[in-house]
Coordinates of C-alpha atoms and ligand atoms in Angstrom, one line a residue:
X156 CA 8.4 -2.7 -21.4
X157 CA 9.6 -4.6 -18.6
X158 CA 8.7 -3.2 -15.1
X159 CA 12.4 -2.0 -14.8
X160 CA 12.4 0.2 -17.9
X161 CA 8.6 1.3 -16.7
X162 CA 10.0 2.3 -13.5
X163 CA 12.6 5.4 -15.8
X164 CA 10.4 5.8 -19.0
X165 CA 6.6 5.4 -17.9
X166 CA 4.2 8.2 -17.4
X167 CA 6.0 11.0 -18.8
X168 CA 7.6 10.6 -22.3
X169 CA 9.0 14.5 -23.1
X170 CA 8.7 15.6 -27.1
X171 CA 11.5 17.3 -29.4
X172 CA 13.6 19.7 -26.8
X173 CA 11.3 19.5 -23.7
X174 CA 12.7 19.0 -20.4
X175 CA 14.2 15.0 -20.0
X176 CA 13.8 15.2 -16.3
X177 CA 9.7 15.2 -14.7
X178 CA 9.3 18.8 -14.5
X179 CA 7.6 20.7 -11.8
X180 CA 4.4 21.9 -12.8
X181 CA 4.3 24.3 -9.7
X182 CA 1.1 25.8 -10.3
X183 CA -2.5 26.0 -8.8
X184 CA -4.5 26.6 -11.9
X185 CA -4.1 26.2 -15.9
X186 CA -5.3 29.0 -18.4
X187 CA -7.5 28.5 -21.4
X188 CA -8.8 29.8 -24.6
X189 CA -12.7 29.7 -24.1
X190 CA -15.2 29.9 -22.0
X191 CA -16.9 26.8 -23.7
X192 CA -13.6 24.6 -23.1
X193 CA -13.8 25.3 -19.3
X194 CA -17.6 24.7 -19.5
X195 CA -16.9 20.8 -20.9
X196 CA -14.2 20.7 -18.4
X197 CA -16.9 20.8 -15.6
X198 CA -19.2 19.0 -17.3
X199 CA -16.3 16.3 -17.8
X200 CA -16.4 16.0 -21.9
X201 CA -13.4 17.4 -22.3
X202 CA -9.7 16.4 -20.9
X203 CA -7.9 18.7 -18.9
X204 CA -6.7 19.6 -15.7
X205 CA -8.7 22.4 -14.1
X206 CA -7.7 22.8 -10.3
X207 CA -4.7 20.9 -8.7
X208 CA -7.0 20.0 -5.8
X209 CA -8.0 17.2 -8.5
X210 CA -5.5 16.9 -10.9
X211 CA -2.3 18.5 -12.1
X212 CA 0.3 17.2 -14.8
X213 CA 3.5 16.4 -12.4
X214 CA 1.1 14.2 -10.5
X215 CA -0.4 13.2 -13.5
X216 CA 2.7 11.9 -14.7
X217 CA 3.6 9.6 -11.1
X218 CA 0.0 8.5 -11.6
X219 CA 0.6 6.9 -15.1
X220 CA 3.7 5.3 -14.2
X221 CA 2.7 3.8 -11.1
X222 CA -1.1 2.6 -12.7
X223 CA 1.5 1.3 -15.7
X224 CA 3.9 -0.7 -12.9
X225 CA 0.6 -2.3 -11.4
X226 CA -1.0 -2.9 -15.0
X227 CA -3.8 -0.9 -14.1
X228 CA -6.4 1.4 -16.3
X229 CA -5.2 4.6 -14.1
X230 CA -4.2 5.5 -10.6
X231 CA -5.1 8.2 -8.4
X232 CA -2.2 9.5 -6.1
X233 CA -3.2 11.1 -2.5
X234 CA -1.0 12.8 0.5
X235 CA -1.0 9.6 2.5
X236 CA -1.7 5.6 2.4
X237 CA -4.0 6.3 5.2
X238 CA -6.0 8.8 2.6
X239 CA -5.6 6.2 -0.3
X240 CA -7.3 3.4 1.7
X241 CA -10.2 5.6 3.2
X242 CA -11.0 6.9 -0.8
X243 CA -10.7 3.5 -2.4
X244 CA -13.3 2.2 -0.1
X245 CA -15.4 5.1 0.3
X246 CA -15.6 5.1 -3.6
X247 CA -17.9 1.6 -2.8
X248 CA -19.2 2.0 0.2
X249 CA -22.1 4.3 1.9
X250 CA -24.1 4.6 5.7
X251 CA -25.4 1.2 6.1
X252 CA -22.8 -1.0 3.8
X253 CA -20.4 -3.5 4.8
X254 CA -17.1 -4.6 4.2
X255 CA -14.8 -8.0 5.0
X256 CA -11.4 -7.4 5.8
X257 CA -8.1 -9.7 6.8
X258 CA -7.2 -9.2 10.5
X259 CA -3.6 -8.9 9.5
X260 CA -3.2 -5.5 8.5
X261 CA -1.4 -2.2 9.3
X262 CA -2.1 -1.1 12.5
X263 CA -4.0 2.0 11.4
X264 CA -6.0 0.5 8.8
X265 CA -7.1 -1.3 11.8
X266 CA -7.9 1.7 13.3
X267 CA -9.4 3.2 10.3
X268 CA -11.8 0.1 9.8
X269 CA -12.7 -0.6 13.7
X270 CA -13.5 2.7 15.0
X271 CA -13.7 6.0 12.0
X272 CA -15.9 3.8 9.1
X273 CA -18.2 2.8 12.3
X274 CA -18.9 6.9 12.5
X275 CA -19.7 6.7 8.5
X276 CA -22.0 3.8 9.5
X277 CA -20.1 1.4 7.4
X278 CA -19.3 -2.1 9.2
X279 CA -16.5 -4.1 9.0
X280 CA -16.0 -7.7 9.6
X281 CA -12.0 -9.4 10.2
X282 CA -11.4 -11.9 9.1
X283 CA -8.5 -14.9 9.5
X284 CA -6.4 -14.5 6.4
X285 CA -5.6 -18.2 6.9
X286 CA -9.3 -19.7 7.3
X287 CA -10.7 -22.1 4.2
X288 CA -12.7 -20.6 1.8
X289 CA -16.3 -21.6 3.6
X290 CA -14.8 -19.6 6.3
X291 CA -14.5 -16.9 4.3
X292 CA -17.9 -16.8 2.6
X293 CA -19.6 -17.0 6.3
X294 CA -18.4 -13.4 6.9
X295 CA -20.5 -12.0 3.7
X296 CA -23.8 -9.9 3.7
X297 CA -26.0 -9.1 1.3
X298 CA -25.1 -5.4 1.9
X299 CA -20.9 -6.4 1.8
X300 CA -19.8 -4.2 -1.0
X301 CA -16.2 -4.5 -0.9
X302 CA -13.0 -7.2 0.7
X303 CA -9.5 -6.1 1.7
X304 CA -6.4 -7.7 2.1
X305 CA -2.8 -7.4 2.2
X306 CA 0.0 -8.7 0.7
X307 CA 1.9 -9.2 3.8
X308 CA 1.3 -7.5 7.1
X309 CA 3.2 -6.7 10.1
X310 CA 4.2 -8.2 12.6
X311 CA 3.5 -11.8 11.6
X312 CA 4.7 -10.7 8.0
X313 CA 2.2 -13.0 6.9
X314 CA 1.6 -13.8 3.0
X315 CA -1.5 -13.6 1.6
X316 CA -3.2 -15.7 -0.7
X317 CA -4.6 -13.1 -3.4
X318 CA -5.9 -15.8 -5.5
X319 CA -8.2 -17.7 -2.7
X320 CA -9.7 -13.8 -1.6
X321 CA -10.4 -13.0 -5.2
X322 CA -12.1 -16.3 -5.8
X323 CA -14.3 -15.5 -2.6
X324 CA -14.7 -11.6 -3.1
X325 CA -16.0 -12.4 -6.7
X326 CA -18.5 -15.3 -5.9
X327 CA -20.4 -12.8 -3.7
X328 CA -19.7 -9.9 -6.3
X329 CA -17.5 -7.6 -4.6
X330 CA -14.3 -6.4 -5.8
X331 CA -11.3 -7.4 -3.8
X332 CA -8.8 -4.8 -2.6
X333 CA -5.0 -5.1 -1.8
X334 CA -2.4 -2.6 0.0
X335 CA 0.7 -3.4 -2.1
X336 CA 2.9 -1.4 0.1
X337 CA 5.2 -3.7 1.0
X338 CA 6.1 -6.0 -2.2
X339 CA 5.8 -2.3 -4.5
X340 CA 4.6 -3.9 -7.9
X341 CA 8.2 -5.1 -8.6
X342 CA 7.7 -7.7 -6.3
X343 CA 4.0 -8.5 -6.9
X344 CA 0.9 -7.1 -9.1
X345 CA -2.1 -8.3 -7.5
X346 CA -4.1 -8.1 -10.8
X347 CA -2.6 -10.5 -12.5
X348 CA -3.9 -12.6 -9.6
X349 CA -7.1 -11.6 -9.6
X350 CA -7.6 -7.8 -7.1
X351 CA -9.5 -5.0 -8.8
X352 CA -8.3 -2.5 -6.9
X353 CA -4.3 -1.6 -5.2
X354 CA -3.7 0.9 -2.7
X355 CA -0.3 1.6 -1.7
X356 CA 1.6 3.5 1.4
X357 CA 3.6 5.5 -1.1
X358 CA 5.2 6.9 2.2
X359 CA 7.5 3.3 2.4
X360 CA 9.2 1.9 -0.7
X361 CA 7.6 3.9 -3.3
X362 CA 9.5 6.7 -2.5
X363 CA 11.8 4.8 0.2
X364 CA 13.8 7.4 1.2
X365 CA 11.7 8.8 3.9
X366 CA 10.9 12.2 2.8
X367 CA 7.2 12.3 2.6
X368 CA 4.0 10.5 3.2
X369 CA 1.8 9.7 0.0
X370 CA -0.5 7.0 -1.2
X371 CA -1.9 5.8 -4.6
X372 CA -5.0 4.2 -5.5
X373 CA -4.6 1.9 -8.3
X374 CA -7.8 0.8 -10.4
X375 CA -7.5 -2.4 -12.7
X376 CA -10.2 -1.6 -14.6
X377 CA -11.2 -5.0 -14.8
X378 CA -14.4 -5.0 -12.1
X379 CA -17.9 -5.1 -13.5
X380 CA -19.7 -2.3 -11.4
X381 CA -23.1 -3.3 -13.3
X382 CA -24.2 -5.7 -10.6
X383 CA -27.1 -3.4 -8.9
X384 CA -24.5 -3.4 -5.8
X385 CA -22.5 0.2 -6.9
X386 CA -25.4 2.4 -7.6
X387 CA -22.6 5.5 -7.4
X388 CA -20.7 4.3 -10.1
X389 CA -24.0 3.0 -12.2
X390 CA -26.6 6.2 -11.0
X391 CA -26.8 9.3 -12.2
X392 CA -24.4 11.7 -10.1
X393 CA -26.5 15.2 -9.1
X394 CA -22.9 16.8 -8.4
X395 CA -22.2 16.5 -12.3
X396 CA -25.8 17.1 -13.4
X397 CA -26.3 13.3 -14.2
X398 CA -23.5 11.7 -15.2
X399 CA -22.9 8.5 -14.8
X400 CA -19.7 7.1 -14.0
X401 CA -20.1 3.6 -16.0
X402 CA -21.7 5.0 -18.9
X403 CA -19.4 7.7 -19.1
X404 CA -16.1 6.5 -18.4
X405 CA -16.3 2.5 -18.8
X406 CA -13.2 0.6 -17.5
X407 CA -12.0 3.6 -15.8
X408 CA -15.5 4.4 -14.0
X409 CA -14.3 4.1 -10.5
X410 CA -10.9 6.2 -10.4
X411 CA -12.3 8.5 -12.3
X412 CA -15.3 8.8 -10.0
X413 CA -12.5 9.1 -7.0
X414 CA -11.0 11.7 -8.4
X415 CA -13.4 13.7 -9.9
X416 CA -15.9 13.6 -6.9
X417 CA -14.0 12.2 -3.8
X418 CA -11.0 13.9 -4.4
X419 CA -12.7 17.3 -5.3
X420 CA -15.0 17.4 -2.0
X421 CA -12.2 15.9 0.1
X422 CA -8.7 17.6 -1.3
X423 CA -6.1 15.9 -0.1
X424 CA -4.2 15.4 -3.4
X425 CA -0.1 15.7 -2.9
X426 CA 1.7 18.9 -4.3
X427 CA 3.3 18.8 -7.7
X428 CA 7.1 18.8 -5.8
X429 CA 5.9 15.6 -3.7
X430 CA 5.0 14.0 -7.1
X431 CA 8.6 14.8 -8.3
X432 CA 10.4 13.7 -5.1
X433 CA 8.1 10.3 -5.2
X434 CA 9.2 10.1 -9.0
X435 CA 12.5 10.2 -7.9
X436 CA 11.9 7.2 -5.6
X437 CA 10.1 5.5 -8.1
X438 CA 13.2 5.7 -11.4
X439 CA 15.5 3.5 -8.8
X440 CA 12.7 1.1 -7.3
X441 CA 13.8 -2.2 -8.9
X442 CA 17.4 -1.7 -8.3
X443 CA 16.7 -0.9 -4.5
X444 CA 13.9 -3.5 -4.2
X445 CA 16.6 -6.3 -5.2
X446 CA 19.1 -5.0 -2.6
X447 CA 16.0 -4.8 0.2
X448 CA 15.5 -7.9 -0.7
X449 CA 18.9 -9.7 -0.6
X450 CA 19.9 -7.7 2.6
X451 CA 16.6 -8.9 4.1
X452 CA 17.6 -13.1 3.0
X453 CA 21.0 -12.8 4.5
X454 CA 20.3 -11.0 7.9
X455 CA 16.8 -13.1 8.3
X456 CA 19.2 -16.2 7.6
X457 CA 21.9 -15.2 10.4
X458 CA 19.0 -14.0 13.4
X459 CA 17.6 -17.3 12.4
X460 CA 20.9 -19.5 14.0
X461 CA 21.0 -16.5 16.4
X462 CA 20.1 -18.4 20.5
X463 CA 18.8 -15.1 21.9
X464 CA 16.1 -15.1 19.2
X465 CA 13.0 -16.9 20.3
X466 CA 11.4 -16.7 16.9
X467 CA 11.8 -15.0 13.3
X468 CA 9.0 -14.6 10.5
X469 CA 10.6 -13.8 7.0
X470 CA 8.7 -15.5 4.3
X471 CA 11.7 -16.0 2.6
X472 CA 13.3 -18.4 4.8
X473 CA 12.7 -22.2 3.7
X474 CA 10.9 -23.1 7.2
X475 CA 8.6 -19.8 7.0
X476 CA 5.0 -20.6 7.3
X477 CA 4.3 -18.4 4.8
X478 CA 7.4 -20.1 2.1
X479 CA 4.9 -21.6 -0.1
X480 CA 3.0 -18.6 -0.3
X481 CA 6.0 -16.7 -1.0
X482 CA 7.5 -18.5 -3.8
X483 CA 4.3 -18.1 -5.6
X484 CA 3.3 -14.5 -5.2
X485 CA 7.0 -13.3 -4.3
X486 CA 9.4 -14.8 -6.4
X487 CA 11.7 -12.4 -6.9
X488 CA 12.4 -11.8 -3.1
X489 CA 10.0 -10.5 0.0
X490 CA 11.2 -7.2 1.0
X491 CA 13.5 -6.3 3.5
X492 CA 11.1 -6.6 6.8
X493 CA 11.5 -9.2 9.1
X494 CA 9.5 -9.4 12.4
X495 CA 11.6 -11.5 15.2
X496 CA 11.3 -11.8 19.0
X497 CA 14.6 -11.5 21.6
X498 CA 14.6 -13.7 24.4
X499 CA 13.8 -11.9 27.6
X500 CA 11.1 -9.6 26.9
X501 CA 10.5 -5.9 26.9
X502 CA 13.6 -4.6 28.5
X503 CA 16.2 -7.0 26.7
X504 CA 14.7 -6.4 23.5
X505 CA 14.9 -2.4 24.1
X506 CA 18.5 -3.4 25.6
X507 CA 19.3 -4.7 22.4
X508 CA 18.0 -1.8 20.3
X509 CA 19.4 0.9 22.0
X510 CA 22.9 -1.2 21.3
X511 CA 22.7 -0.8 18.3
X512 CA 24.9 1.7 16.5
X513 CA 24.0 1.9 12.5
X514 CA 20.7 0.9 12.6
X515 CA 18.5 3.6 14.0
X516 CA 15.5 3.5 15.8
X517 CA 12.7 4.9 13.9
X518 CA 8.8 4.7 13.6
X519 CA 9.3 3.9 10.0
X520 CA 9.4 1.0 7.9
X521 CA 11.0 0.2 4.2
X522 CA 13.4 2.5 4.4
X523 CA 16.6 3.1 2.2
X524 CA 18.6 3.0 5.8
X525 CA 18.2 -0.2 8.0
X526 CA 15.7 0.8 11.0
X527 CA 14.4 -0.7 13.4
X528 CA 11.4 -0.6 15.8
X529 CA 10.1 -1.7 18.8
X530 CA 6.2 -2.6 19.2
X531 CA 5.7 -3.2 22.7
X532 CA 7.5 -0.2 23.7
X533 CA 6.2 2.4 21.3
X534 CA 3.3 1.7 18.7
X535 CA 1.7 -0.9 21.4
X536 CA 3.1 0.5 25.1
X537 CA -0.6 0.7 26.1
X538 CA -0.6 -3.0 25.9
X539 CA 0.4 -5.6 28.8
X540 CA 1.7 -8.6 28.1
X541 CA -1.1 -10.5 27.2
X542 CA -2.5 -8.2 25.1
X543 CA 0.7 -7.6 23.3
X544 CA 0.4 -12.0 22.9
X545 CA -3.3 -11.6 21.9
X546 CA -2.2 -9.0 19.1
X547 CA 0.3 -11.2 17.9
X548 CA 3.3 -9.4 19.2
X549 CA 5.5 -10.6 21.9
X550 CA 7.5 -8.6 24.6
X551 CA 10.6 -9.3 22.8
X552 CA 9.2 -8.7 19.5
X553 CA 11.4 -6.0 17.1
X554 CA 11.0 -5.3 13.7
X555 CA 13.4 -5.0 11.4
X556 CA 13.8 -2.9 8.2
X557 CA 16.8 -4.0 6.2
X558 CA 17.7 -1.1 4.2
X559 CA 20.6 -0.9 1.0
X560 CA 23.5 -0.5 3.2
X561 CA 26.4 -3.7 3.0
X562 CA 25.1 -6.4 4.6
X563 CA 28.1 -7.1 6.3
X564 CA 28.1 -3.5 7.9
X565 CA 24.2 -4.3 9.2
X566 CA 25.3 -7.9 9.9
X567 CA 27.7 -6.3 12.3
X568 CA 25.8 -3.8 13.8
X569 CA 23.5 -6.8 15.2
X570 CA 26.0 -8.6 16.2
X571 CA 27.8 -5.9 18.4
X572 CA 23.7 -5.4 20.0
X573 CA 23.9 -9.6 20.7
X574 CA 27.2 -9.2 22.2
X575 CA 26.2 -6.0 24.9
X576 CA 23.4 -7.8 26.3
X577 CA 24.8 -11.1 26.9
Ligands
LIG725 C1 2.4 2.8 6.5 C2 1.3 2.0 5.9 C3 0.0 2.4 5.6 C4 -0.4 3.8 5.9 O1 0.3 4.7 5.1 P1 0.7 6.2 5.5 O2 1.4 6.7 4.3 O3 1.5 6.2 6.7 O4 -0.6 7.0 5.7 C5 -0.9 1.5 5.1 N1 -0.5 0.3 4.8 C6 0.7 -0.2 5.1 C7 1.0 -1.6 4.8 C8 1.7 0.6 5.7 O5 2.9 0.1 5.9

């Protein structure tokens, strides 16, 4: 199946006269026949689901389809990106372990990395997403255990080369890891370029209609834990008298070691009628992803000739830094973000927002409706000046989400915002 037909038929495939829609299994726990069953249920021999702080079959369901979209072995969906990234890599990564990340990533991954995983005693080293690959290799240990990338980050909307970290995660034996949020796997699956393991902000096009946070760890099955690096996946586990995860489970050692032990002690799995509203989300993806992505070409290409605008990253455009990069991991289009800078500064550029009519202000991103956002006075008002320049956001800088409205109405709406403050 192509990813379109995936995105409606994947996951859940209903028998003679059950329900055609995802139904909502709205239910804490599951009955069974024998006491023996429930007994290889814990000792993990049998399938089943036995507690929906670990499993339950709505979820179950979103979890197929989106580990089918990403051409993974399974996925494992949680209530936020934020809870996503922080199992994915604690699934690797103990006290006294280190890990190699881009620089250019979402602000609270940043936060995540720099300051919470410094409590767990795990240390993280950023790196330039742009630097060569001897660069790279200079920022390994022989306790790194994991890299982490992604596929293009805000503000500088940067594209990253997937195939040049893979290359450089696998020479040192480390599986590389890559939050998908914002090309969704219509628009790019990282395994087929070489990443073991996708995370996703379900919270942002996944669901795009802004109704809930969620995330989704995606495992590709494809890593070879069996290295001496991973003893958690390739040592006995005393919380399971002994299993061990490899041995066990093969290709899909490591999401089912998330789930079955990360997710059990830390419980934050989403709720059967989140799964069915991110379902929902998920059956109109490519449609919505195509119209994100045109909207996001046409208005990128009209705030380019725009002589307020000091500058404009959108990947898509032919003079992008990033166009090369683009055209190989984003053909089909590079979402509906753009990151551009108005001429003037902080109160011109919040001038200019608060102008604006259809597009609302928002602290949201890849949104069905067009939004709009302005670092320097919200997410990064601590900031001055130069440390907004340091961070790679200027006074002026705005970021724009191009949602599925006409683009002619959104074209508009700018152009009225232009018009007030000049
Ligand atoms: C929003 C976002 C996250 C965090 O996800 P939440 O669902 O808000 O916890 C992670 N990565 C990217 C790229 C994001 O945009």
């Amino acid at each position: 199946m192509k990813v379109e037909t995936k995105c409606l038929h994947a996951g859940y495939e209903p028998k003679n006269g059950e329900p055609r829609a995802l139904p909502i299994y709205q239910s804490t726990t599951y009955k069974y026949d024998s006491t023996e069953f429930v007994g290889q249920l814990f000792d993990l021999t049998a399938e089943g689901h036995m507690y929906s702080r670990i499993s339950n079959p709505t979820v179950d369901a979103v979890e197929k389809k989106i580990a089918a979209l990403e051409g993974g072995v399974g996925a494992l969906c949680t209530t936020s990106g934020q809870a996503a990234t922080f199992i994915a890599l604690l699934n690797l990564l103990e006290s006294g372990d280190h890990m190699v990340t881009s620089s250019t990533i979402y602000g609270g991954t940043v936060n995540l990395f720099s300051i919470t995983l410094k409590k767990f005693g795990i240390d993280v080293t950023f790196v330039d997403p742009d630097a060569d690959e001897d660069e790279l290799n200079k920022a390994f240990r022989p306790n790194t255990k994991a890299m982490f990338g992604e596929i293009m980050a805000n503000p500088a909307m940067n594209v990253l080369d997937i195939e040049k970290f893979a290359r450089v995660a696998h020479a040192h034996e480390v599986p590389l890891l890559i939050d998908n949020t914002f090309a969704t796997p219509y628009l790019c699956r990282p395994f087929e370029f070489g990443a073991d393991i996708i995370i996703h902000s379900t919270t942002k096009y996944l669901d795009g209609h802004a109704l809930q946070p969620g995330g989704v760890i995606v495992d590709s099955g494809k890593f070879n834990w069996n290295n001496g690096k991973f003893p958690g996946l390739t040592t006995p586990d005393a919380s399971y008298h002994g299993i061990i995860y490899t041995e066990s489970f093969k290709e899909s050692a490591y999401i089912t070691k998330a789930r079955v032990q990360l997710m059990r002690d830390l419980g934050c799995y989403p709720s059967a009628h989140s799964a069915f509203l991110l379902n929902l989300g998920l059956e109109t993806l490519a449609v919505r992803m195509d119209k994100h992505c045109a909207n996001g070409q046409i208005v990128a290409e009209f705030l380019k000739e725009q002589p307020d605008v000091e500058f404009i990253h959108y990947p898509g455009l032919s003079d992008d830094t990033y166009h090369a990069l683009k055209e190989k991991y984003l053909p089909k289009g590079c979402s509906g973000v753009i990151s551009f800078s108005i001429k003037g500064g902080r109160e011109r550029a919040a001038a200019f927002i608060d102008h604006l009519k259809l597009v609302s202000l928002e602290v949201h991103v890849a949104d069905i409706r067009t939004c709009v956002l302005h670092p320097a006075s919200s997410t990064h008002r601590q900031l001055s000046d130069e440390q907004l320049v340091n961070a790679g956001i200027t006074p002026g800088l705005i970021r724009l989400s191009c949602g599925i409205e006409h683009a002619d109405d959104i074209l508009n709406d700018l152009k009225n915002a232009f018009a007030a403050i000049a």
